[in-house]
Each structure stands twice: as structure tokens, then as C-alpha cells.
Coordinates of C-alpha atoms and ligand atoms in Angstrom, one line a residue:
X1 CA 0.0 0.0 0.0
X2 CA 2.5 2.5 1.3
X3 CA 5.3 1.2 -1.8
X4 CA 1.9 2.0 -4.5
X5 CA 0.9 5.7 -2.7
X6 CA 4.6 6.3 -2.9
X7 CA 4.7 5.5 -6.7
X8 CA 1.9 7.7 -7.3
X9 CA 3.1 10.5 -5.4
X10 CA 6.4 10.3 -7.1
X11 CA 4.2 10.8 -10.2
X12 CA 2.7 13.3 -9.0
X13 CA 5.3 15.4 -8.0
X14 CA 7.4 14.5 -11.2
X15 CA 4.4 16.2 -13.1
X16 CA 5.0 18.9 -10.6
X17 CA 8.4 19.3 -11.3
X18 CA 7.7 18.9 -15.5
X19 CA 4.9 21.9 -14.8
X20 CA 7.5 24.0 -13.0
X21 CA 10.3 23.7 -15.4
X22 CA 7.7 24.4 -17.8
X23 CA 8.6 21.3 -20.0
X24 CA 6.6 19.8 -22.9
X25 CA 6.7 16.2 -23.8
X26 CA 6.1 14.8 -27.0
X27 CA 5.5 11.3 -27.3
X28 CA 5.2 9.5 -30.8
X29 CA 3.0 6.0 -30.5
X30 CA 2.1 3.8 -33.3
X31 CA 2.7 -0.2 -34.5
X32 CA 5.9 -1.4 -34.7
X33 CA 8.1 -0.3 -37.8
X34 CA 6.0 2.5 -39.0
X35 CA 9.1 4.6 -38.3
X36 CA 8.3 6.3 -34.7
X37 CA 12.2 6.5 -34.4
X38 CA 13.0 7.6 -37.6
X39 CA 10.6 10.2 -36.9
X40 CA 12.0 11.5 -34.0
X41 CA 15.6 11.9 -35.2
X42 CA 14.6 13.7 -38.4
X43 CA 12.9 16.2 -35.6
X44 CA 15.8 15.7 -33.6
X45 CA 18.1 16.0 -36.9
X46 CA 20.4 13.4 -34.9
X47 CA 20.6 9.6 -34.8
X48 CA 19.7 9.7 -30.8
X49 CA 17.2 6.9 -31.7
X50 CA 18.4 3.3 -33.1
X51 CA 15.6 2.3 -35.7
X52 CA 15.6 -0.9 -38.2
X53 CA 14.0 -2.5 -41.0
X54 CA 12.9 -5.4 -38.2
X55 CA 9.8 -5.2 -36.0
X56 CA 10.4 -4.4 -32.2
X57 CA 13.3 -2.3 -32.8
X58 CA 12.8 -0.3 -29.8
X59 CA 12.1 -1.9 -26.3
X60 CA 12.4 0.8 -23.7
X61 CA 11.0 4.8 -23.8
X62 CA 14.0 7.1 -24.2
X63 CA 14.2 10.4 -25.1
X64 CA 15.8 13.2 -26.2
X65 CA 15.5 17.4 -26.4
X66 CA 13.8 19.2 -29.6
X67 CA 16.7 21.8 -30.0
X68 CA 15.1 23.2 -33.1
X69 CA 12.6 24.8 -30.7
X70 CA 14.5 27.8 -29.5
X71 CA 12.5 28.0 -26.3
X72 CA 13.7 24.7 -25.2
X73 CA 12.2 22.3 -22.8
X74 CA 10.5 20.7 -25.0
X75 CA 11.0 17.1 -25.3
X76 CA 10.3 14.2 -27.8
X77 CA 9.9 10.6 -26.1
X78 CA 10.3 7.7 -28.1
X79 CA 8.3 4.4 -27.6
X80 CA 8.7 0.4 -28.4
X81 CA 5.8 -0.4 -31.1
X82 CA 2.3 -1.3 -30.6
X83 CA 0.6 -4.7 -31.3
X84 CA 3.6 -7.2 -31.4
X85 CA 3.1 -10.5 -30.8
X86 CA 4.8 -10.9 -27.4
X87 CA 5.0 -7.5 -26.3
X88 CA 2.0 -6.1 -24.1
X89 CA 4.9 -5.5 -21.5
X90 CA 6.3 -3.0 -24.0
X91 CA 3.2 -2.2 -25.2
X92 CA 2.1 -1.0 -21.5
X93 CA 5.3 0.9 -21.5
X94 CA 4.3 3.1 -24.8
X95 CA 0.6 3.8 -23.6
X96 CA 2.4 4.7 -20.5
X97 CA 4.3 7.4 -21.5
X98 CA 1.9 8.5 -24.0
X99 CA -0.6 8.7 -21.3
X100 CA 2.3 11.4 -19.7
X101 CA 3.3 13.2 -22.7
X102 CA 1.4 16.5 -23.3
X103 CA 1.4 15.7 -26.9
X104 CA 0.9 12.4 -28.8
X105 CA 2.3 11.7 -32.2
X106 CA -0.1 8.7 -33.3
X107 CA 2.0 7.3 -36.1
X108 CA 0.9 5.2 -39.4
X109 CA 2.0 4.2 -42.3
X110 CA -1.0 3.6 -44.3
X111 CA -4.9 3.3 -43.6
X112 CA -6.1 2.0 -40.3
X113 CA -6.2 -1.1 -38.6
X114 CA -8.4 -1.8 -36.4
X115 CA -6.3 -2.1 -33.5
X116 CA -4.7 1.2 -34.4
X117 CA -8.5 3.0 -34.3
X118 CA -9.3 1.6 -31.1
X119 CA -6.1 2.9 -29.6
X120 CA -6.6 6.3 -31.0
X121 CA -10.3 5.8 -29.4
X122 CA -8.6 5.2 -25.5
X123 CA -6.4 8.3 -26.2
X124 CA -9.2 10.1 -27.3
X125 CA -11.4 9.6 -24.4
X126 CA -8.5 9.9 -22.0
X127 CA -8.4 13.2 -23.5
X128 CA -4.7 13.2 -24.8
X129 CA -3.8 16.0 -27.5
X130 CA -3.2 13.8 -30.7
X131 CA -1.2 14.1 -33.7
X132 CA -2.3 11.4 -36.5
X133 CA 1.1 11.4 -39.1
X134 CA 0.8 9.0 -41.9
X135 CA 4.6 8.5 -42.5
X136 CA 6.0 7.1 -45.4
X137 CA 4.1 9.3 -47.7
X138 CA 7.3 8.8 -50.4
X139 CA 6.2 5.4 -51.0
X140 CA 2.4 6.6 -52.5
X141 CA 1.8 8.3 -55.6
X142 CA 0.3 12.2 -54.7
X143 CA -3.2 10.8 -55.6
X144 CA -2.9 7.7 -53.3
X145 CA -1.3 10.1 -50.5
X146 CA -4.5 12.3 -50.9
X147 CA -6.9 9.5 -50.8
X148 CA -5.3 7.7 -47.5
X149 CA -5.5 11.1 -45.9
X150 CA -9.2 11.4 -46.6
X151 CA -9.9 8.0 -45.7
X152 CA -7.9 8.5 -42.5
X153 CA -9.8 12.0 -41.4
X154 CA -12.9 10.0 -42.4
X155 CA -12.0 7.0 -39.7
X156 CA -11.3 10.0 -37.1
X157 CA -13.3 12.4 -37.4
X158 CA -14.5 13.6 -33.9
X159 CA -11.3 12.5 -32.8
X160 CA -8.4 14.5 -34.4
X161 CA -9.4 17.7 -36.1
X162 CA -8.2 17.7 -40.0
X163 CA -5.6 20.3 -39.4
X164 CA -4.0 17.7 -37.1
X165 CA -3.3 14.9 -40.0
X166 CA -0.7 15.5 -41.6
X167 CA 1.7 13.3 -44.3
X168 CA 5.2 13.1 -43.8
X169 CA 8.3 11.2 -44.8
X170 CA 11.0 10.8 -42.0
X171 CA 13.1 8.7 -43.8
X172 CA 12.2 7.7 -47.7
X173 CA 14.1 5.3 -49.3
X174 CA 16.5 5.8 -51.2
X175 CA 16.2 7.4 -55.4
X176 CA 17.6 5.5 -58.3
X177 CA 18.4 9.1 -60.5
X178 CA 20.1 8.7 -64.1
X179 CA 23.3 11.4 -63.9
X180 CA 24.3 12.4 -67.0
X181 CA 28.4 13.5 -66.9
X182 CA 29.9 16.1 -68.7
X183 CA 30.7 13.5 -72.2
X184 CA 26.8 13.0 -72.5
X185 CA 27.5 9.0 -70.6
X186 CA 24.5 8.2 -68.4
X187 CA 25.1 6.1 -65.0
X188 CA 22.0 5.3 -62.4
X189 CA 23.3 6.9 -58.8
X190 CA 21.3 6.0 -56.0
X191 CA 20.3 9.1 -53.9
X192 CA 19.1 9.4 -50.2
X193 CA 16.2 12.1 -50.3
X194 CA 16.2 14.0 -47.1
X195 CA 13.1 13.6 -44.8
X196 CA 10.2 15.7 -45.5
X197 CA 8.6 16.6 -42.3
X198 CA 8.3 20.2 -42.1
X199 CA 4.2 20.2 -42.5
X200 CA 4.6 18.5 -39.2
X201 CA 7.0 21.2 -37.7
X202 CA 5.2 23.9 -38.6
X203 CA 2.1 22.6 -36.8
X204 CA 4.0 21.6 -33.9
X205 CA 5.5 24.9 -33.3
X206 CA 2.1 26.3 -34.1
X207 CA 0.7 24.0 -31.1
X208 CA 3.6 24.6 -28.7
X209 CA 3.3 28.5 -28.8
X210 CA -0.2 28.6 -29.0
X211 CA -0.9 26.3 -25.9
X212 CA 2.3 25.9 -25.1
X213 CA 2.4 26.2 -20.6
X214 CA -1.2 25.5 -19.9
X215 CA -0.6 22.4 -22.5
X216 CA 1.8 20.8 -20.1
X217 CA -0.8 21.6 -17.0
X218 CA -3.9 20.6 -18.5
X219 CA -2.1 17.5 -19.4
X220 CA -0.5 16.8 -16.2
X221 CA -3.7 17.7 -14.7
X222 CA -5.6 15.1 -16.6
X223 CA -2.9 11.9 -16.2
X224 CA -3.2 13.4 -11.8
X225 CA -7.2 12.8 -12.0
X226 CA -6.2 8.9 -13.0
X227 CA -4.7 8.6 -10.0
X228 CA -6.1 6.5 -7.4
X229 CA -8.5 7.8 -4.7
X230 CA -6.4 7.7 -2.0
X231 CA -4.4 11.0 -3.1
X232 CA -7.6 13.1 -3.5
X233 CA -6.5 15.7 -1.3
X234 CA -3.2 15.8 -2.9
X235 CA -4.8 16.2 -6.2
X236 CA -7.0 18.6 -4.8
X237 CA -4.3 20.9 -4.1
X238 CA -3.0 19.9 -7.3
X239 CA -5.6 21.4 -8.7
X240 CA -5.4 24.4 -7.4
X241 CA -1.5 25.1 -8.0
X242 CA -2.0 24.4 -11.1
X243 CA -5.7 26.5 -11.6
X244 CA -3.5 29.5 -9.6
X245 CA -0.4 29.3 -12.0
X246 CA -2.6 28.9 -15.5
X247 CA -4.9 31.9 -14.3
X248 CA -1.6 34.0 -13.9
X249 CA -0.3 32.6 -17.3
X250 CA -3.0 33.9 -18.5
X251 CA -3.7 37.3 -16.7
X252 CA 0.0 37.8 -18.1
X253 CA -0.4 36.8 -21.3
X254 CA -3.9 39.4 -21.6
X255 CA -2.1 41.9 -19.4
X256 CA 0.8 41.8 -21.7
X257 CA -1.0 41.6 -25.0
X258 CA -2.9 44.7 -24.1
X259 CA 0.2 46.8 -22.6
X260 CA 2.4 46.1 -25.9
X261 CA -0.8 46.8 -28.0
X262 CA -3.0 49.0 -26.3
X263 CA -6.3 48.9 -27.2
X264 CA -9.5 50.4 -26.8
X265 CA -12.1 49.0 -24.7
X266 CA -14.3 48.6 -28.4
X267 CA -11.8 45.1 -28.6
X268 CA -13.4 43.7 -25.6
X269 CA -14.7 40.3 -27.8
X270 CA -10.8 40.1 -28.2
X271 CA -10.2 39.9 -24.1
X272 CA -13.3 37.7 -23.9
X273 CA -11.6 35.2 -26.1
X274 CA -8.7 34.8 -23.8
X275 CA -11.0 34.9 -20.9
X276 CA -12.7 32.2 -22.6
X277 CA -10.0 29.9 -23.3
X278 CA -9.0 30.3 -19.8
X279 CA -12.5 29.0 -18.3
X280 CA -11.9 26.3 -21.1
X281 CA -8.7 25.0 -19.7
X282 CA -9.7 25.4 -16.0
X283 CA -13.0 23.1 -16.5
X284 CA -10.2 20.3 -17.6
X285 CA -7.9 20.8 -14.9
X286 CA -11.3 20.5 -12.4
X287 CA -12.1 17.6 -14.3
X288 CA -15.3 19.0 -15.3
X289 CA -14.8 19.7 -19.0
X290 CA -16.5 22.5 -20.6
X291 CA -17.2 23.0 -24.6
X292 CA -15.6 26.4 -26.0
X293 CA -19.3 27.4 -25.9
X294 CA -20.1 26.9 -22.2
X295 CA -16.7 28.9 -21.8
X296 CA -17.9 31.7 -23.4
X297 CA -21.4 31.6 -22.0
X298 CA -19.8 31.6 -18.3
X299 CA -17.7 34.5 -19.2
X300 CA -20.8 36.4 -20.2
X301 CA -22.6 35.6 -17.2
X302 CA -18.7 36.7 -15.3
X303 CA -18.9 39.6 -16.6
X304 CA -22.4 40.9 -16.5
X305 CA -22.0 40.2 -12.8
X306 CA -18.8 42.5 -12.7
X307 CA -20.0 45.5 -14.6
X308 CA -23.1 45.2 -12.1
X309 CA -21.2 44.9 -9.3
X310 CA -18.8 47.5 -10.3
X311 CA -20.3 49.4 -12.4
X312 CA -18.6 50.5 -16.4
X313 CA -16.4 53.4 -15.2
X314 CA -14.4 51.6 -12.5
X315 CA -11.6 50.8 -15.1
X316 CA -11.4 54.3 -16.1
X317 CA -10.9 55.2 -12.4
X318 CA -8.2 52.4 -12.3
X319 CA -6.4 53.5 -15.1
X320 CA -6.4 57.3 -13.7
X321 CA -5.2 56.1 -10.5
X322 CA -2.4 54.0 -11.8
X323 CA -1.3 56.6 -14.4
X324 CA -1.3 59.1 -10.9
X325 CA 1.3 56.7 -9.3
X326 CA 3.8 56.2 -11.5
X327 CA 4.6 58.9 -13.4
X328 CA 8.7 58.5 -13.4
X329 CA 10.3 58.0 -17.0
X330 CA 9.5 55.1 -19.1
X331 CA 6.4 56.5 -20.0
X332 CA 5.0 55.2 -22.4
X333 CA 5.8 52.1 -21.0
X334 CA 3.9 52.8 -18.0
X335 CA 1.2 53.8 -19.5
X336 CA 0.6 50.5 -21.2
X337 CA 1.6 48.7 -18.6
X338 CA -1.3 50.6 -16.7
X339 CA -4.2 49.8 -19.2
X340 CA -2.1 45.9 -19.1
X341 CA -2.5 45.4 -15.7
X342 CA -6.5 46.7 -15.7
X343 CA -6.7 43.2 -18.0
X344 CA -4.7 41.1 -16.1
X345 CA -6.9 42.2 -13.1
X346 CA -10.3 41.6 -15.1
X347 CA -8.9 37.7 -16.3
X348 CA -7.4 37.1 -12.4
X349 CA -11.4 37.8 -11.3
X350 CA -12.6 35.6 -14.2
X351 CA -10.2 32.8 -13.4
X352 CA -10.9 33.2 -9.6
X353 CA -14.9 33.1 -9.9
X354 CA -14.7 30.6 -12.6
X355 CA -13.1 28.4 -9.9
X356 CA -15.1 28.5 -7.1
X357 CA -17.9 27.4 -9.7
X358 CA -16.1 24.2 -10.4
X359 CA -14.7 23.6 -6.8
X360 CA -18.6 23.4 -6.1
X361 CA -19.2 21.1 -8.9
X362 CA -20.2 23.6 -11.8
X363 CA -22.2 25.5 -9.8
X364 CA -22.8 29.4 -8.7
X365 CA -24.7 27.5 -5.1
X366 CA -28.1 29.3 -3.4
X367 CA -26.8 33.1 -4.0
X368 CA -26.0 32.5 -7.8
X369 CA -23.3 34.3 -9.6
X370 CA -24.2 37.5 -7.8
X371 CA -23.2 36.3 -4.5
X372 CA -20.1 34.2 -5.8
X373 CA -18.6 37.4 -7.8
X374 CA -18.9 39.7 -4.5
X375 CA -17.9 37.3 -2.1
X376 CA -14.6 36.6 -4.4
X377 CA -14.4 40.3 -4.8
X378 CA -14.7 40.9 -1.0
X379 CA -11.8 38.4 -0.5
X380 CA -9.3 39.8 -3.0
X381 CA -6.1 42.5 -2.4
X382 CA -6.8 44.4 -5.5
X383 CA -3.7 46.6 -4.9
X384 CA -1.5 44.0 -4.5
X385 CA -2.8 42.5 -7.5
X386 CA -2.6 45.3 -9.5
X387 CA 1.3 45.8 -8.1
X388 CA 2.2 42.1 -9.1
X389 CA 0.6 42.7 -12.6
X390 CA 2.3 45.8 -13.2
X391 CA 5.5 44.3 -12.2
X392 CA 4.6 41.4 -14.3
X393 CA 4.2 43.2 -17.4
X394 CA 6.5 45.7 -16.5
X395 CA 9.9 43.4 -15.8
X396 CA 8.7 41.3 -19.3
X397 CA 7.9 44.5 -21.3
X398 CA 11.7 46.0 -20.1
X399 CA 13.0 43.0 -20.7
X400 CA 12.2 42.4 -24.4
X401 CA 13.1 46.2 -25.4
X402 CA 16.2 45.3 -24.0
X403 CA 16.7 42.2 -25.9
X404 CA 15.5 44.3 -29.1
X405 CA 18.0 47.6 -27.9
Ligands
GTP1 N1 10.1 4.5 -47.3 C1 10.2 5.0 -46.1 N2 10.7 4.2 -45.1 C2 10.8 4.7 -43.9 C3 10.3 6.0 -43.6 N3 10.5 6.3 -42.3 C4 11.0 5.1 -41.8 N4 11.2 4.2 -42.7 C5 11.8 2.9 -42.6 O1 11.0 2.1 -41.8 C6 11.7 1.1 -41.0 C7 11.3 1.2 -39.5 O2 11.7 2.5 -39.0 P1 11.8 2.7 -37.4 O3 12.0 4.2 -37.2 O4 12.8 1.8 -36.8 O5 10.3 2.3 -37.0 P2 9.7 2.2 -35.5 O6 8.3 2.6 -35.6 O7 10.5 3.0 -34.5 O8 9.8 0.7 -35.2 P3 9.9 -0.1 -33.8 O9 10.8 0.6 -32.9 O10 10.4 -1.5 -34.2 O11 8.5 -0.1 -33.3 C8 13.2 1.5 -41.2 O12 13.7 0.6 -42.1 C9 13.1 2.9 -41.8 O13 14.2 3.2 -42.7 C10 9.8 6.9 -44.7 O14 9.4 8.0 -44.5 N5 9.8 6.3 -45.9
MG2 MG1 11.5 2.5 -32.9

């Protein structure tokens, strides 16, 4: 008992750790020999994986770091194949790790099987973020490449969004070319084509930056609600590192968007977005997942309760005050970082409310939203909120025109 709790906390807190150092895993998954490895070292651009023409080349997870992403920390975690004859101790090994990564490359080499559908199924409704890549794309013909990748978005629709299929060739075989030298004498010259995965590249980075830090905590927040029972309370307070440190992420990133961009108040459906998406990824790391819709239906109702409660010109009186306090050089900077930190403070409320609704199972309790919104409203230092904002925004915005300067 003690030896299993002990596993799962270790679990637990390597998550933790992954969350802190604001890692990102990617995990590739797939049958044996549809060229997971190759894969990864033409991301890689190293040989750090062994592959082979034989099935069950790899037997253990390894990894290795993605140094083509300048940001770093994200890694790319190799697998032994699915659906070998004598390997479910392997195979529990890949789903393993998959179920870890933040990021699941689902690899294939031509249609489906069915094996391969139902595993996509269990990721799917363990909520993993999938990549299908139909590799080998050099051995079909355009046409037949085409129609495999409509047949594949066909078998998964529901399941991986069409942007998120993508053909690649990590390692084609080699080209018989006819080279003509300079006296006119033909010879055939075998030629190694370099990979083609750059489609695949592009949407990762796309992914990464997009989602990139509340990617890794939604994720580590979904693999901690498997977790057995007996770490509830752990997980509990999981929940709410991580729910505190994804509501800053994204006070900062509306905060800063705003301050480097300042806008007027007519691009509120802009904010509302990003409040949106917030709501979104806090309903997963409550375990109570909302639809993008919902999201922006609880934002509404968020905010409708704020402007009540605090009537349209309070952010004009915030910004006035802020602008009166600092009014020492930099400022320009200062006064973005004033109408920054107003947004930051609007997204910290929503995240705050937006939680105590899912803490009480998706709901606003006897008072409704009314009561909910004052009650979080009465509990909060605004001024120290607004000081950590403005410092937020402030040391990042400093920060990058020095790196520009
Ligand atoms: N034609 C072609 N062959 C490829 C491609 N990618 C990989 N291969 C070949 O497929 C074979 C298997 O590649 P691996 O990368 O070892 O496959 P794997 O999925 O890691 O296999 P296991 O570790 O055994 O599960 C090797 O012979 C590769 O050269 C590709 O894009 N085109
Ligand atoms: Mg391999």
C-alpha cells in the first residue's frame, strides 16, 4: 500500500516538477516499424534513436531534447511499437508514456487497422492531445497520399481535427536518378532524399506556442485525475497550484498583450476570447470539462456580474489612479503597462470566480453568480494585485526592449 501511494506521489510530483520547469513532452506511439524512431531523429536532426527494417526495434521509452525549438524544454519521447506478438509488457510501456506526454504523435504508415483505431479511441477519451502522421508518404503516388488522408480523417473524425493529419516522410528510401556526366555518358546513382517533415514542424510549433504552458498543465492535470482515490486531497491541491499558476499565465499573457498593444475598450470580444480559453482549460484541470461554448457563456454571465457589481467606469478610475502613481520615466511604458495590468486584473477575477464554480461542482450554489462574484471580490487585495501585474508586465515589457536595444 505504502510502496503504491509512494509511486503515485512520485508521479505526482514528477508532473509537478515537469509543470514548474515548464517542460513539454512529446510522445510519438504507433505499430511497430511505422518509423516512430526515424521520426523523432529527423525532428531531432540526430541519430539519438536506433531504428531498423525489423519489427520491435525499440524496447524501452528514451528520449531526447527538440533543439530546433528555441524556447527549449520541450522534449520528444520515443516508444517500443504497438501490437507485437509478445509485447504487451512493452506495449504498456508506450501507452504509458503517452498517457504522460502533453502531446501524442499517433504514427501510421497507411490506412487503419483496427487495433490502431481503437487505440486512438482510448487516447481520445482519455483526453490526450493527438497528432495522427501518416509517414512514409514517399512510397504513394500524390493521388494515393491524398486519398489515404481522406480516408484517414474519415476513420477519425470527432477524434483529431483535420488540421491535425498531416503526411510526412521521416526517412524515404533511397532514389535511383540517371546522372548524366559532362561526355553525354548516363550512370544510375542511387540518392538518399532528405526527410520531408516540415508540414509536421510547422504545426507543432504552431501547437507549442499557441498552448504551449497551460498544454503541459492541462495534461499533467488530466494523467493526476487517474490517479487513485487515496491522493484526492493531494490532487485537490494539485488542482489548485495548477488552476493558480494557469490563471496568472493567463492574466500575463492578456495583461501583456494589451500593454504592448494597447487597445480600446471597443476590442473587448478580443479579451473575452482569452477569458474564454481560460474558463476552457480550467474546466479540464477541475475535471469537469466545458465546450468552448459553455466557456464563453460563463464569461458572459462573469462579466455581467462584474459590470453590475462594479459598475462600467471603475476601469477608467483604475487607469487614472495607476497613471497618478507612476509617473517617473518610461512612460510610455507605464502607461501601457497601466491599461495591461486593468486586463490582467479583469482575467485574475474571471479565473478566480470561474473556480469557485467548479470547486462546487459547476455550480454558482443558493446566492447564484451575484453572490459568488462579491464574495470573491470581497476576498481579494486588489492593490496588490494590481502591483504584481504591473511588475509582471512591467519586468517582461523591459525585458524584451532590451533584448530588441
Ligand atoms: N520509405 C520510407 N521508409 C521509412 C520512412 N520512415 C522510416 N522508414 C523505414 O521504416 C523502418 C522502420 O523504422 P523505425 O523508425 O525503426 O520504426 P519504429 O516505428 O521505430 O519501429 P519499432 O521501434 O520497431 O516499433 C526503417 O527501415 C526505416 O528506414 C519513410 O518516411 N519512408
Ligand atoms: Mg523504434
Amino acid at each position: 500500500m505504502r510502496e503504491s501511494l509512494a509511486g503515485e506521489y512520485d508521479s505526482l510530483s514528477e508532473l509537478l516538477n515537469k509543470i514548474e520547469n515548464e517542460e513539454i513532452h512529446v510522445a510519438v506511439l504507433g505499430r511497430v516499424s511505422v518509423g516512430k524512431s526515424s521520426l523523432l531523429n529527423a525532428l531531432a536532426g540526430t541519430d539519438a534513436f536506433s531504428t531498423s527494417p525489423l519489427h520491435g526495434e525499440t524496447r524501452t521509452v528514451e528520449r531526447t531534447v527538440w533543439q530546433s525549438y528555441d524556447a527549449g524544454g520541450v522534449f520528444l519521447i520515443d516508444t517500443p511499437g504497438l501490437d507485437e506478438a509478445k509485447g504487451e509488457a512493452r506495449e504498456a510501456l508506450a501507452h504509458d508514456a503517452a498517457a504522460r506526454a502533453d502531446l501524442i504523435l499517433f504514427v501510421v504508415d497507411s490506412d487503419l487497422t483496427s487495433s490502431e483505431l481503437a487505440a486512438l479511441q482510448q487516447l481520445h477519451a482519455s483526453g490526450s492531445l493527438v497528432l495522427l502522421v501518416l509517414n512514409k508518404a514517399d512510397r504513394y503516388s500524390a493521388g494515393e497520399r491524398d486519398a489515404l488522408l481522406a480516408s484517414l480523417k474519415q476513420h477519425v473524425s470527432g477524434m483529431v481535427t483535420s488540421e491535425n493529419i498531416i503526411a510526412v516522410s521521416a526517412d524515404p528510401a533511397l532514389q535511383t536518378v540517371i546522372s548524366i556526366d559532362a561526355n553525354g555518358i548516363e550512370t544510375e546513382v542511387e540518392r538518399k532524399p532528405a526527410p520531408n517533415i516540415d508540414p509536421l514542424v510547422d504545426r507543432l510549433w504552431d501547437i507549442i506556442e499557441q498552448e504551449g504552458k497551460s498544454l503541459a498543465a492541462l495534461n499533467a492535470s488530466l494523467f493526476a485525475s487517474r490517479v487513485s482515490d487515496s491522493v484526492s486531497r493531494r490532487i485537490m491541491q494539485t488542482r489548485r497550484a495548477l488552476a493558480e499558476r494557469m490563471i496568472r499565465y493567463y492574466s500575463i499573457a492578456k495583461g501583456l498583450g494589451v500593454a504592448v498593444n494597447p487597445v480600446p475598450v471597443a476590442d473587448l470580444a478580443a479579451a473575452a476570447a482569452i477569458d474564454s480559453a481560460l474558463v476552457y482549460h480550467l474546466s479540464r484541470i477541475y475535471d469537469l470539462p466545458m465546450s468552448r461554448r459553455e466557456s464563453g457563456k460563463l464569461v458572459a454571465v462573469i462579466f455581467t456580474q462584474l459590470a453590475l457589481l462594479m459598475g462600467a467606469i471603475w476601469t477608467v478610475h483604475l487607469a487614472s489612479s495607476l497613471l497618478k502613481i507612476t509617473s517617473a520615466g518610461l512612460s510610455t511604458l507605464i502607461t501601457a503597462s497601466g491599461q495591461g495590468a486593468i486586463a490582467y486584473y479583469s482575467t485574475y477575477l474571471v479565473g478566480q470566480i470561474t473556480e469557485r464554480y467548479l470547486e462546487q461542482g459547476k455550480s454558482w450554489g443558493e446566492g447564484g453568480p451575484k453572490q459568488v462574484t462579491e464574495e470573491i471580490l470581497a476576498g481579494m487585495d486588489k492593490n496588490s494585485i494590481i502591483a504584481t501585474a504591473r511588475e509582471d508586465i512591467l519586468s517582461r515589457l523591459q525585458s524584451q526592449s532590451s533584448a530588441k536595444g
